[in-house]
Structures are given as structure tokens and as C-alpha cells.
mmCIF file of C-alpha atoms and ligand atoms in Angstrom:
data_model
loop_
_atom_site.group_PDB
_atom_site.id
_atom_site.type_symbol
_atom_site.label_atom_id
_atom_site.label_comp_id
_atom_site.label_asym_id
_atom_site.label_seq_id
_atom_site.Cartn_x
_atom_site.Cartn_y
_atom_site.Cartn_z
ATOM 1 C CA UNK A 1 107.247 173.170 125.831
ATOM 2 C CA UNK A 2 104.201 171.144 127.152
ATOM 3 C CA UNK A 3 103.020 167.921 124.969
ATOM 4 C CA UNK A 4 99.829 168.556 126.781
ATOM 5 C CA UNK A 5 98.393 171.730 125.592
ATOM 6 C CA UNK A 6 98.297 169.797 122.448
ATOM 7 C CA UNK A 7 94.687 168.726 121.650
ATOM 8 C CA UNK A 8 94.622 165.171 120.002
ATOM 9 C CA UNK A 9 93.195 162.084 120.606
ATOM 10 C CA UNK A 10 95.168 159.269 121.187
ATOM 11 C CA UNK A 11 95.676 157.591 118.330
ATOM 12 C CA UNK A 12 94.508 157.622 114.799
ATOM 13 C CA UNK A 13 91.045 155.995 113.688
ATOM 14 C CA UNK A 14 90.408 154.236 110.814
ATOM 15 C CA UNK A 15 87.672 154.159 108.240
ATOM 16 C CA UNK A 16 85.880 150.875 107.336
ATOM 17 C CA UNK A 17 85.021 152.022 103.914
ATOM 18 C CA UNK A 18 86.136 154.579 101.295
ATOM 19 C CA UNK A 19 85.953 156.548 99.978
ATOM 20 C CA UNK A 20 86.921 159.028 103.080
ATOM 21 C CA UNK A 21 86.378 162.498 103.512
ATOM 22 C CA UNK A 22 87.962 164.650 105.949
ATOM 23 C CA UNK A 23 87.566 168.349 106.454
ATOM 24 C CA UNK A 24 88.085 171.201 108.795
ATOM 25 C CA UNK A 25 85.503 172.421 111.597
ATOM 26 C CA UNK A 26 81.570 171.925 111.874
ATOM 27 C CA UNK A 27 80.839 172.921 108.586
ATOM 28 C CA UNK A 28 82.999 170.391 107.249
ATOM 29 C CA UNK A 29 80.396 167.596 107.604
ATOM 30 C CA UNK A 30 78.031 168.964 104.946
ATOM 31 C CA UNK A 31 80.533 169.342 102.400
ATOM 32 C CA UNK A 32 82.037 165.691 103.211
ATOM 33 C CA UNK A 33 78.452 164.656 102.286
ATOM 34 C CA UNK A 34 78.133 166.659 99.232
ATOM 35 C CA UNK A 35 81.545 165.014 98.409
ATOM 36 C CA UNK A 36 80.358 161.964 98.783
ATOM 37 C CA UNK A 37 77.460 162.010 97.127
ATOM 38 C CA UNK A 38 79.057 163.582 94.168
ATOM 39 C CA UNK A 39 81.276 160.459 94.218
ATOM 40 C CA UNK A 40 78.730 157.891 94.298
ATOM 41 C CA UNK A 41 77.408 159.816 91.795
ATOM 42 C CA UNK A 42 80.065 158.574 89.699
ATOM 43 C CA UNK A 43 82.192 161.844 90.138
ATOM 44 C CA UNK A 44 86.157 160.977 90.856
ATOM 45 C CA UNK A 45 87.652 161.837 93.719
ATOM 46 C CA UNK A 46 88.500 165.287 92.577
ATOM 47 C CA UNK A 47 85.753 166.125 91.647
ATOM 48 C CA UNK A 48 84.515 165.208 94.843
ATOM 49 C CA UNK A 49 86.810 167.271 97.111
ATOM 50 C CA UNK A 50 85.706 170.449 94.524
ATOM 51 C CA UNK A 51 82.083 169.418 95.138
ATOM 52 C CA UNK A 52 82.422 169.527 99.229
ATOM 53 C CA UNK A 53 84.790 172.610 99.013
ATOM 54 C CA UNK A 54 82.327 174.349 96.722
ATOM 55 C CA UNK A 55 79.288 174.074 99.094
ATOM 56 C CA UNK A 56 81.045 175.921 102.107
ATOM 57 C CA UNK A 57 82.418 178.491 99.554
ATOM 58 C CA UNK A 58 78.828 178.996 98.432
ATOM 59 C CA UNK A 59 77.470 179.393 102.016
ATOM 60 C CA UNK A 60 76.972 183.048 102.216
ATOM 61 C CA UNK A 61 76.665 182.663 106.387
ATOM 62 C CA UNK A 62 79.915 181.277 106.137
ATOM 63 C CA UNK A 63 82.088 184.051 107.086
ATOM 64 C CA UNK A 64 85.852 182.701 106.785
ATOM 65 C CA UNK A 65 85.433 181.329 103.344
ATOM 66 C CA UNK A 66 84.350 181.929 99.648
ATOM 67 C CA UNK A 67 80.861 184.104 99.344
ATOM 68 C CA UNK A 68 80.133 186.145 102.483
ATOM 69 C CA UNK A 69 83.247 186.041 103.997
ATOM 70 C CA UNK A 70 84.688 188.881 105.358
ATOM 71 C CA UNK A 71 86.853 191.434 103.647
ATOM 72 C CA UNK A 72 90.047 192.867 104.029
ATOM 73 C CA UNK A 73 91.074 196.217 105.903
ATOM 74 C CA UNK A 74 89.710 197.896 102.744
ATOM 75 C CA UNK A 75 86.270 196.195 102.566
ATOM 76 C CA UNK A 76 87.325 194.444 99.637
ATOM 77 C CA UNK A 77 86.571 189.745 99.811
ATOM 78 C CA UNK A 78 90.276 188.986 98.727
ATOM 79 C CA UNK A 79 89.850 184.689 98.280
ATOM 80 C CA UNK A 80 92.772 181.857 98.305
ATOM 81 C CA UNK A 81 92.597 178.669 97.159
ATOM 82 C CA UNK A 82 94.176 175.074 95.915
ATOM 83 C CA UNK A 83 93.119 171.883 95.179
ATOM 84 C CA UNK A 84 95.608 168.401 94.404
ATOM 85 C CA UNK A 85 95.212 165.779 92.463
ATOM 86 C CA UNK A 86 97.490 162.442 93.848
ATOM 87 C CA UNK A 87 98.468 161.007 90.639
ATOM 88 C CA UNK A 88 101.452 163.031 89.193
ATOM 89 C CA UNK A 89 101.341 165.281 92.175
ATOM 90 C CA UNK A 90 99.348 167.728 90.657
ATOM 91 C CA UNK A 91 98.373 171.061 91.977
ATOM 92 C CA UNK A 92 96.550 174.811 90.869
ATOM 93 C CA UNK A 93 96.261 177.710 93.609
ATOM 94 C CA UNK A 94 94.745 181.062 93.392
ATOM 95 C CA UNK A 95 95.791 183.998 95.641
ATOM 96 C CA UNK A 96 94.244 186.982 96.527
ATOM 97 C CA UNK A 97 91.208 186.779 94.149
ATOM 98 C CA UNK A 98 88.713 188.833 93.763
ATOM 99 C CA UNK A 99 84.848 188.694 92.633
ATOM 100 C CA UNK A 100 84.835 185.082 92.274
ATOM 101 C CA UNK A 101 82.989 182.851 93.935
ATOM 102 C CA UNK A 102 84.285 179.881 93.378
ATOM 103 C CA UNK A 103 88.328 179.800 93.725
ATOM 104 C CA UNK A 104 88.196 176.546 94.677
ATOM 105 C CA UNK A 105 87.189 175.915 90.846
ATOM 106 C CA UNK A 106 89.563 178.392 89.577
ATOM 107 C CA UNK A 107 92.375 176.676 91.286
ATOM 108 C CA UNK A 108 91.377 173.014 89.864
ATOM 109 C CA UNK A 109 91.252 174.989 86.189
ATOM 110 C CA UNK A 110 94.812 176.465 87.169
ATOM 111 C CA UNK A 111 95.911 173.022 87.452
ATOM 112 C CA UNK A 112 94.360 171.297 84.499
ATOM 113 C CA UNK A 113 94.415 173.940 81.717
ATOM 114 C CA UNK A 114 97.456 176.028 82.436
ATOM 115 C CA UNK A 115 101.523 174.809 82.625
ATOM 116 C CA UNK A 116 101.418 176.845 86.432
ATOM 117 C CA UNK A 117 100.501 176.221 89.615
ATOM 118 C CA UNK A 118 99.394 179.401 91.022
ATOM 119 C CA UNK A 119 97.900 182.541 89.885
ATOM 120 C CA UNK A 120 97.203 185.890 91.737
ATOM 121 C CA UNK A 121 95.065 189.042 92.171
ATOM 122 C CA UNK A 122 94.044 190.259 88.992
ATOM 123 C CA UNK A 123 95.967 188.045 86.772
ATOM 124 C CA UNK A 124 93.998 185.287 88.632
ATOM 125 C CA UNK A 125 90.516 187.072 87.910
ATOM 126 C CA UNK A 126 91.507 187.837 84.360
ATOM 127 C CA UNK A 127 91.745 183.921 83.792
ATOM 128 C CA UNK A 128 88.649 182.849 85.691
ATOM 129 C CA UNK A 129 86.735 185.505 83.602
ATOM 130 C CA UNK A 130 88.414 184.058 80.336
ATOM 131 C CA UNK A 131 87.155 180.648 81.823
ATOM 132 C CA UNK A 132 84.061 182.038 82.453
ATOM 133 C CA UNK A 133 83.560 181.917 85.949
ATOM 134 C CA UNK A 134 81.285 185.092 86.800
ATOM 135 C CA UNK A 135 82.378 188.136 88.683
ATOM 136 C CA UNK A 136 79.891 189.049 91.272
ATOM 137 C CA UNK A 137 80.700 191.360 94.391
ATOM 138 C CA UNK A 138 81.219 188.491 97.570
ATOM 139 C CA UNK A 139 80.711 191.286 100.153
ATOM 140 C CA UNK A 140 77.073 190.764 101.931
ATOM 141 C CA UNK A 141 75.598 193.363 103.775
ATOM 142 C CA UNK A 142 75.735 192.047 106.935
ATOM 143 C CA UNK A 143 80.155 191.829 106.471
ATOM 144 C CA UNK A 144 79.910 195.185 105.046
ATOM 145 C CA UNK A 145 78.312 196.418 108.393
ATOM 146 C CA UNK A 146 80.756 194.452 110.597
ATOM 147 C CA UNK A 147 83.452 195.818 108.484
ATOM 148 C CA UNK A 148 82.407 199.631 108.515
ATOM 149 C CA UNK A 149 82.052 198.889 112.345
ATOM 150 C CA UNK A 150 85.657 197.316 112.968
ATOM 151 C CA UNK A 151 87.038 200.717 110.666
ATOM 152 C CA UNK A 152 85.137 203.157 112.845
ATOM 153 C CA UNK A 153 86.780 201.648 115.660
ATOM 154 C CA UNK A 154 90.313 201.291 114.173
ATOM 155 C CA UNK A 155 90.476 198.241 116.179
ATOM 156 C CA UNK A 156 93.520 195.396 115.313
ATOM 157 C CA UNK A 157 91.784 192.407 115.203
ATOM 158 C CA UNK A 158 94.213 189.718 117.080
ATOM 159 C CA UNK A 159 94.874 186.528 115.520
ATOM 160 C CA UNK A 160 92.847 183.509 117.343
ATOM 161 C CA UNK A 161 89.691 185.855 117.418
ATOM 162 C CA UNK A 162 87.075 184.286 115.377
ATOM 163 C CA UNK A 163 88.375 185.406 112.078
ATOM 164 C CA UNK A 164 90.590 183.001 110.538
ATOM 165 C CA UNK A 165 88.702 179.482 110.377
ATOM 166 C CA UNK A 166 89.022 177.800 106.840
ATOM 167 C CA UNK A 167 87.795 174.662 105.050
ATOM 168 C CA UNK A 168 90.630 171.922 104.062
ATOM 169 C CA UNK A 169 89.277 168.539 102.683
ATOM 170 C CA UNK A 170 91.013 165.668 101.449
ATOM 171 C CA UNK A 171 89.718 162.559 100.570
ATOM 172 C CA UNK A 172 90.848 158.831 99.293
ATOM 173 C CA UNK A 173 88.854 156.892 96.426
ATOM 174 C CA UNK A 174 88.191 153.150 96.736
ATOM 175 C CA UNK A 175 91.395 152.634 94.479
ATOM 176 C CA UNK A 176 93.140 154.542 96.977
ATOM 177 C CA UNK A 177 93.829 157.892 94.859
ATOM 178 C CA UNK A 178 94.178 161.001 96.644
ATOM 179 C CA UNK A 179 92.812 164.287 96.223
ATOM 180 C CA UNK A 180 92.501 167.462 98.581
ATOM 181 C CA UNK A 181 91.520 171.073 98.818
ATOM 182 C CA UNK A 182 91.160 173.933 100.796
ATOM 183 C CA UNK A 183 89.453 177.603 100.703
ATOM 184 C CA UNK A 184 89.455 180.516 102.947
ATOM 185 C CA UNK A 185 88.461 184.333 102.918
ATOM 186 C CA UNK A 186 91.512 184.611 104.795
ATOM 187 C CA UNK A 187 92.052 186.750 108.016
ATOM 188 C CA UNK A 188 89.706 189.553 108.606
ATOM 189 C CA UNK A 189 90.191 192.598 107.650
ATOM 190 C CA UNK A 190 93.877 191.883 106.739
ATOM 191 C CA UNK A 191 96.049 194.092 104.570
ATOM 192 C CA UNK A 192 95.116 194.346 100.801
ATOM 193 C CA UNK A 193 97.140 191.558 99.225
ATOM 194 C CA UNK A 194 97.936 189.370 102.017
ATOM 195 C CA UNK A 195 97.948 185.561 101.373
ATOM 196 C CA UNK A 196 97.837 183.544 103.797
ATOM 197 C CA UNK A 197 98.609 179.435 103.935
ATOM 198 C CA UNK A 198 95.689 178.510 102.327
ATOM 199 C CA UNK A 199 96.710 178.507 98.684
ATOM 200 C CA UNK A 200 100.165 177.682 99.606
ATOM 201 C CA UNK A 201 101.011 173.874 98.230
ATOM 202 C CA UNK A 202 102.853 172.012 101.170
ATOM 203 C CA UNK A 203 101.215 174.678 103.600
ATOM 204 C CA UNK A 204 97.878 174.947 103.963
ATOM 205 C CA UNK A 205 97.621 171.692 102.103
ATOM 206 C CA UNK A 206 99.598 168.428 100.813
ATOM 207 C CA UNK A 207 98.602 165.205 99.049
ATOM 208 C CA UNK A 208 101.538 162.996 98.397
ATOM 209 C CA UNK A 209 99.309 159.542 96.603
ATOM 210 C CA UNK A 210 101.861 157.373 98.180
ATOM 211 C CA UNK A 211 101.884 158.317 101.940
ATOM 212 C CA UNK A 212 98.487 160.380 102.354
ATOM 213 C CA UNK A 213 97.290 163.901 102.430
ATOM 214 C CA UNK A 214 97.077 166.892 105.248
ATOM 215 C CA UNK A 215 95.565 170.518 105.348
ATOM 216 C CA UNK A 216 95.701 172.958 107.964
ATOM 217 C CA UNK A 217 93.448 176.099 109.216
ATOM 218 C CA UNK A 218 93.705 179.105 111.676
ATOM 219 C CA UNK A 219 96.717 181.886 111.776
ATOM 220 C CA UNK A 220 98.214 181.215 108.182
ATOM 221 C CA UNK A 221 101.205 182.727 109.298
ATOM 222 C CA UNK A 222 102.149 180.092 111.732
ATOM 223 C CA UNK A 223 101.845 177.243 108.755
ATOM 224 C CA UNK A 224 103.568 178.696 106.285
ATOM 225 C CA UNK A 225 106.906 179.610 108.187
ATOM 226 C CA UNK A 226 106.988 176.028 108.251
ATOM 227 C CA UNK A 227 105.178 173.973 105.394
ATOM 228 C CA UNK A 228 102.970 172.602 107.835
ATOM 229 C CA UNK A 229 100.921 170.134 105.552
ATOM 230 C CA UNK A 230 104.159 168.846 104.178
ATOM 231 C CA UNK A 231 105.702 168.377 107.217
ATOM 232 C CA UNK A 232 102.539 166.403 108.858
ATOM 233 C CA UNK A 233 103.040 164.323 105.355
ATOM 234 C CA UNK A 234 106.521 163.842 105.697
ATOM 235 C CA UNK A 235 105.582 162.986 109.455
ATOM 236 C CA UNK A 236 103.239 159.995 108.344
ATOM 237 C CA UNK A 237 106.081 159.131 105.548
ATOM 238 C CA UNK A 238 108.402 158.218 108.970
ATOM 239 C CA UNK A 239 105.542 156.043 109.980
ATOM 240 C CA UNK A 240 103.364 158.453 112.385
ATOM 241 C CA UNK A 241 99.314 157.898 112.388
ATOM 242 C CA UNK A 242 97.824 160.764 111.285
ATOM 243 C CA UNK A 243 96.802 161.893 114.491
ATOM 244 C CA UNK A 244 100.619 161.762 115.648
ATOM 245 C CA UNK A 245 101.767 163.290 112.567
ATOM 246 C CA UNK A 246 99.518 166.452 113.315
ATOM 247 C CA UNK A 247 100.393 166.742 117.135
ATOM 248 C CA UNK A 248 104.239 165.881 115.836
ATOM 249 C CA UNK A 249 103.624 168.940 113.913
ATOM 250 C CA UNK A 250 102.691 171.410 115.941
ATOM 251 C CA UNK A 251 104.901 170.536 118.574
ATOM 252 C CA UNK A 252 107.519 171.293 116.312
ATOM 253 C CA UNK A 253 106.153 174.772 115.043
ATOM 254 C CA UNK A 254 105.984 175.499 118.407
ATOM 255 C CA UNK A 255 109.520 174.630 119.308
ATOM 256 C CA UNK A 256 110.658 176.403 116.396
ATOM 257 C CA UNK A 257 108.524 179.436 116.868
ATOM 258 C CA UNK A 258 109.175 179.703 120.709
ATOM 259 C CA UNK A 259 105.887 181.444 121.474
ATOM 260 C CA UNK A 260 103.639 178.911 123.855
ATOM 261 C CA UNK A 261 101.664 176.688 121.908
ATOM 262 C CA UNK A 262 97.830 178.060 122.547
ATOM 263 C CA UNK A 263 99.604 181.610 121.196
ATOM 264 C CA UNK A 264 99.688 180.087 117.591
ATOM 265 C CA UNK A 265 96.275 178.954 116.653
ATOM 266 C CA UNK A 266 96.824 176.284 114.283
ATOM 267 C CA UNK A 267 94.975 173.104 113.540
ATOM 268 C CA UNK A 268 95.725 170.249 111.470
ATOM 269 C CA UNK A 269 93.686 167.073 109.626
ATOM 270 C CA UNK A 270 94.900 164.514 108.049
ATOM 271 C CA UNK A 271 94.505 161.429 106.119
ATOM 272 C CA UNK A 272 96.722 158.271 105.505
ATOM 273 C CA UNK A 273 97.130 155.725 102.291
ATOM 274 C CA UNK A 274 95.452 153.209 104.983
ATOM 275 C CA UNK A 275 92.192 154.652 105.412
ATOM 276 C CA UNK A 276 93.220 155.986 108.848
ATOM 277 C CA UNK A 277 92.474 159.999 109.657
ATOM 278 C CA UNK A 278 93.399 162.449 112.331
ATOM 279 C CA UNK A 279 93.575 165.807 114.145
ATOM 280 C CA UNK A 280 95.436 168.074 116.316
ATOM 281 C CA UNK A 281 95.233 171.703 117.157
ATOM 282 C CA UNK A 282 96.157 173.827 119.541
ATOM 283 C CA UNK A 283 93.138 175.546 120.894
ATOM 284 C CA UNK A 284 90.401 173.753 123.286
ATOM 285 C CA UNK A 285 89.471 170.661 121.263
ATOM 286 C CA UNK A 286 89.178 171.347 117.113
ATOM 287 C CA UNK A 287 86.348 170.103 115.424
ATOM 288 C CA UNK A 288 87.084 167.779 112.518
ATOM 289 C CA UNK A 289 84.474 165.975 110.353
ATOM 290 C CA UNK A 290 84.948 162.916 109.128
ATOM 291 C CA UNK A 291 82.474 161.004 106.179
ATOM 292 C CA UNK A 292 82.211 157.594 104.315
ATOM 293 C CA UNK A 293 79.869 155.327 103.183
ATOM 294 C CA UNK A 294 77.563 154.739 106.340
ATOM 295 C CA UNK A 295 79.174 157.043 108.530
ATOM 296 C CA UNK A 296 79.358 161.121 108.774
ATOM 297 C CA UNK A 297 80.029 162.862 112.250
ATOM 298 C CA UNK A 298 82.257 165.501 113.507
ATOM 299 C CA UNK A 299 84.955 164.786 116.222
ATOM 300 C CA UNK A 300 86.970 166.621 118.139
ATOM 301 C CA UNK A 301 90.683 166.493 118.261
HETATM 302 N N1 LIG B 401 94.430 179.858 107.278
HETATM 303 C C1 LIG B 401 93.853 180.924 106.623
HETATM 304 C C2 LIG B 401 94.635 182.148 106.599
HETATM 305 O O1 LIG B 401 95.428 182.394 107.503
HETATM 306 O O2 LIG B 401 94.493 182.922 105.689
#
């Protein structure tokens, strides 16, 4: 196993003012801002995490998460989602919804109005219409194309193509509470009723309040073998930056796995009790963004 095909920097930074946002890929950076202008808008920081989530599910040129992203291997957007809340270790997930825009939403009503954690497929949809969330149909023509396209040709579509990418964003409030989310369409064209990490708690995201909170993106399958976010969590819990904590992790997925590391296309942010954020993935540098009060860029890990 080689340390180096790891892509991190080399050590953690750390924020000079909170609250802190940090998300997944290039498109995180607009919904860090929307984040935090929800929260100095007075919003908390869960509603803040919803807010930035709820942008990139509502970008229709998006086409890895919410609106617009592509469908499964029966043309049909499929969406996962969860959100957590620090305090009380709280959590809601959907899996495998469909005709709703906004599972990110769903998931946070999960949480707060039902005893569960996670809801699926059309038991899912059945609540988020009682909640009234709107069904709509999430397939745009230009995904319906691609997807008639990738069915003429019968063609698998290998993980690490372009087709898995997904937002997770976690944040910490100036009293140091911690919230997080994530959202994806999933992989393309996958089977009908495939769920991936995404709405998995502990895989394709973890806030613990005490130690700090991680989410992951890329080939769900090679997270959730392994409760990724927990494990970069538990990782920071042993005293690891956050940086260390994600390059611990995959190091360790890929040890356990036994594939070489740039076969697994995983990526993972994350975000200590301290302020201090991180990255690590295992492709050719993974864009991160990172926001708080006077600063918003995207980095690469
Ligand atoms: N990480 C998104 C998925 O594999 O579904």
C-alpha cells in the first residue's frame, strides 16, 4: 500500500472565525455561502447546513444531486439524503426517494417529527407528501437524453467516471454546536433501489458534538463497507487533525479492501470541535470548499 497516492495536504488548517462551513467539490462554495448567510441571518446551525445543501439540490445543472441529477438504469431520479443535529446526536435519512426535490428537507423532518431515523422509497414519498413537500418529476431533458443514450448503448458505466460526485456539508456555530448534511442523486444509472452511502448515518456522514463531524463522496460502496464518516470521527476522537483523520481513513479502506487505492474513488471532509477542517481523497487532488465569516475559497486536498 502506498501513503502517497493519498491526496492530502499536510496538516489540518484552522478557521479564525465560526461559524465554519465545509462541503464537498466546487459547488460546495456557493452553498457554504448560502449557509452562512442563512446563519447570520439568525438561522441556527441546522438550519444553515439545510440552507447550503438545499441550493445544490435545487441546481438543476447539477447532475449528481437533488433536481437534474441523473436517473437510474430505468430513467427514474431515485434521491438519498441525511442531515445531523450535534446535540443529542440526532439524525433523519431518506433513501431512494422519488419526485422530491428537496430530500435534504425530508430527512431534517424525518428527524424532528418522526421517532425514526430513516425512511425509504415510497414510504419516504408518502411522508414528504403528508408534509407537504411537492412531487414534481426531477428528470430534465437534457438527463433524459443522456440516459436514453447510455440505454441504447447498453454501456456499464464504471465507477470513478463522472457519475458519482455528491454534496456533504457540516458546519460548527459560534457556541461550537455541530450540524451536517449530505445529498446525492446517487450513481448513474444504477439499479432501481440502490442506496448508496449518502443517507447512511456513520457513512456518508457523522457529527459526534463532542469530537467534530465528517462526510464523504464518490463510489458509495467503498464507504459504507466501512462506516467511513464514523471512522474519520473516531480517527479525530484518538487525536488526528482532520486532515489526518481523512487520509487515516482511506488508508485503511484501502488496506481492508485490497484493491489499490486510486481503484476506490473516495473522498473525505472533515471538521473538528477546534475550528480546524480537512480533506483527503484518493483521486488527483479533491476539491473541498471551505467558508466563514471573511473567508470562502475552495482548496484542494
Ligand atoms: N456517494 C454517493 C453514492 O455512491 O451514491
Amino acid at each position: 500500500m502506498s501513503r502517497t497516492l493519498i491526496h492530502s495536504q499536510s496538516h489540518s488548517q484552522v478557521a479564525t472565525e465560526r461559524p465554519v462551513f465545509v462541503s464537498t467539490w466546487n459547488f460546495g462554495k456557493p452553498a457554504n455561502e448560502a449557509s452562512l448567510r442563512k446563519y447570520q441571518g439568525g438561522g441556527s446551525i441546522l438550519d444553515a447546513v439545510e440552507e447550503g445543501i438545499r441550493l445544490t439540490e435545487a441546481d438543476k445543472s447539477n447532475a449528481s444531486v437533488g433536481d437534474g441529477g441523473k436517473p437510474n438504469a430505468e430513467g427514474k431520479v431515485q434521491l438519498d439524503a441525511c442531515i445531523m443535529h450535534g446535540p443529542g446526536t440526532k439524525a433523519g435519512s431518506v433513501g431512494g426517494i422519488e419526485d422530491i426535490a428537496h430530500p435534504i428537507s425530508v430527512a431534517r423532518a424525518v428527524m424532528e417529527k418522526t421517532p425514526h431515523v430513516m425512511l425509504v422509497g415510497q414510504g419516504a414519498k408518502k411522508f414528504a407528501l403528508e408534509q407537504g413537500f411537492a412531487s414534481e418529476n426531477l428528470l430534465t431533458a437534457k438527463q433524459r437524453k443522456e440516459w436514453r443514450a447510455w440505454r441504447r448503448e447498453k454501456r456499464k458505466m464504471e465507477a470513478g467516471e463522472n457519475n458519482h460526485d455528491t454534496i456533504a456539508l457540516v458546519g460548527i456555530a459560534a457556541d461550537g454546536t455541530l450540524a451536517g448534511g449530505c445529498s446525492t442523486s446517487g450513481l448513474a444509472y444504477k439499479m432501481p433501489g440502490r442506496v448508496g452511502d449518502s443517507p447512511i448515518i456513520g457513512s456518508g456522514l457523522y457529527v459526534d458534538n463532542e469530537i467534530g463531524a465528517a462526510g464523504a463522496t464518490g463510489v458509495g460502496e467503498n464507504v459504507m463497507r466501512f462506516c467511513g464518516s464514523f471512522m474519520v470521527v473516531e480517527y479525530m476522537r484518538q487525536g488526528l487533525s482532520p486532515e489526518e483523520a481523512c487520509a487515516e481513513t482511506i488508508r485503511r479502506i484501502a488496506r481492508l479492501d485490497g484493491r489499490p487505492i486510486e481503484d476506490l474513488h473516495i473522498n473525505f471532509i472533515a471538521l473538528n470541535k477546534k475550528g480546524q477542517f480537512g480533506a483527503a481523497g484518493t483521486g488527483n487532488g479533491f476539491p473541498y470548499a471551505v467558508t466563514y465569516p471573511g473567508f470562502s475559497d475552495i482548496l484542494q486536498s
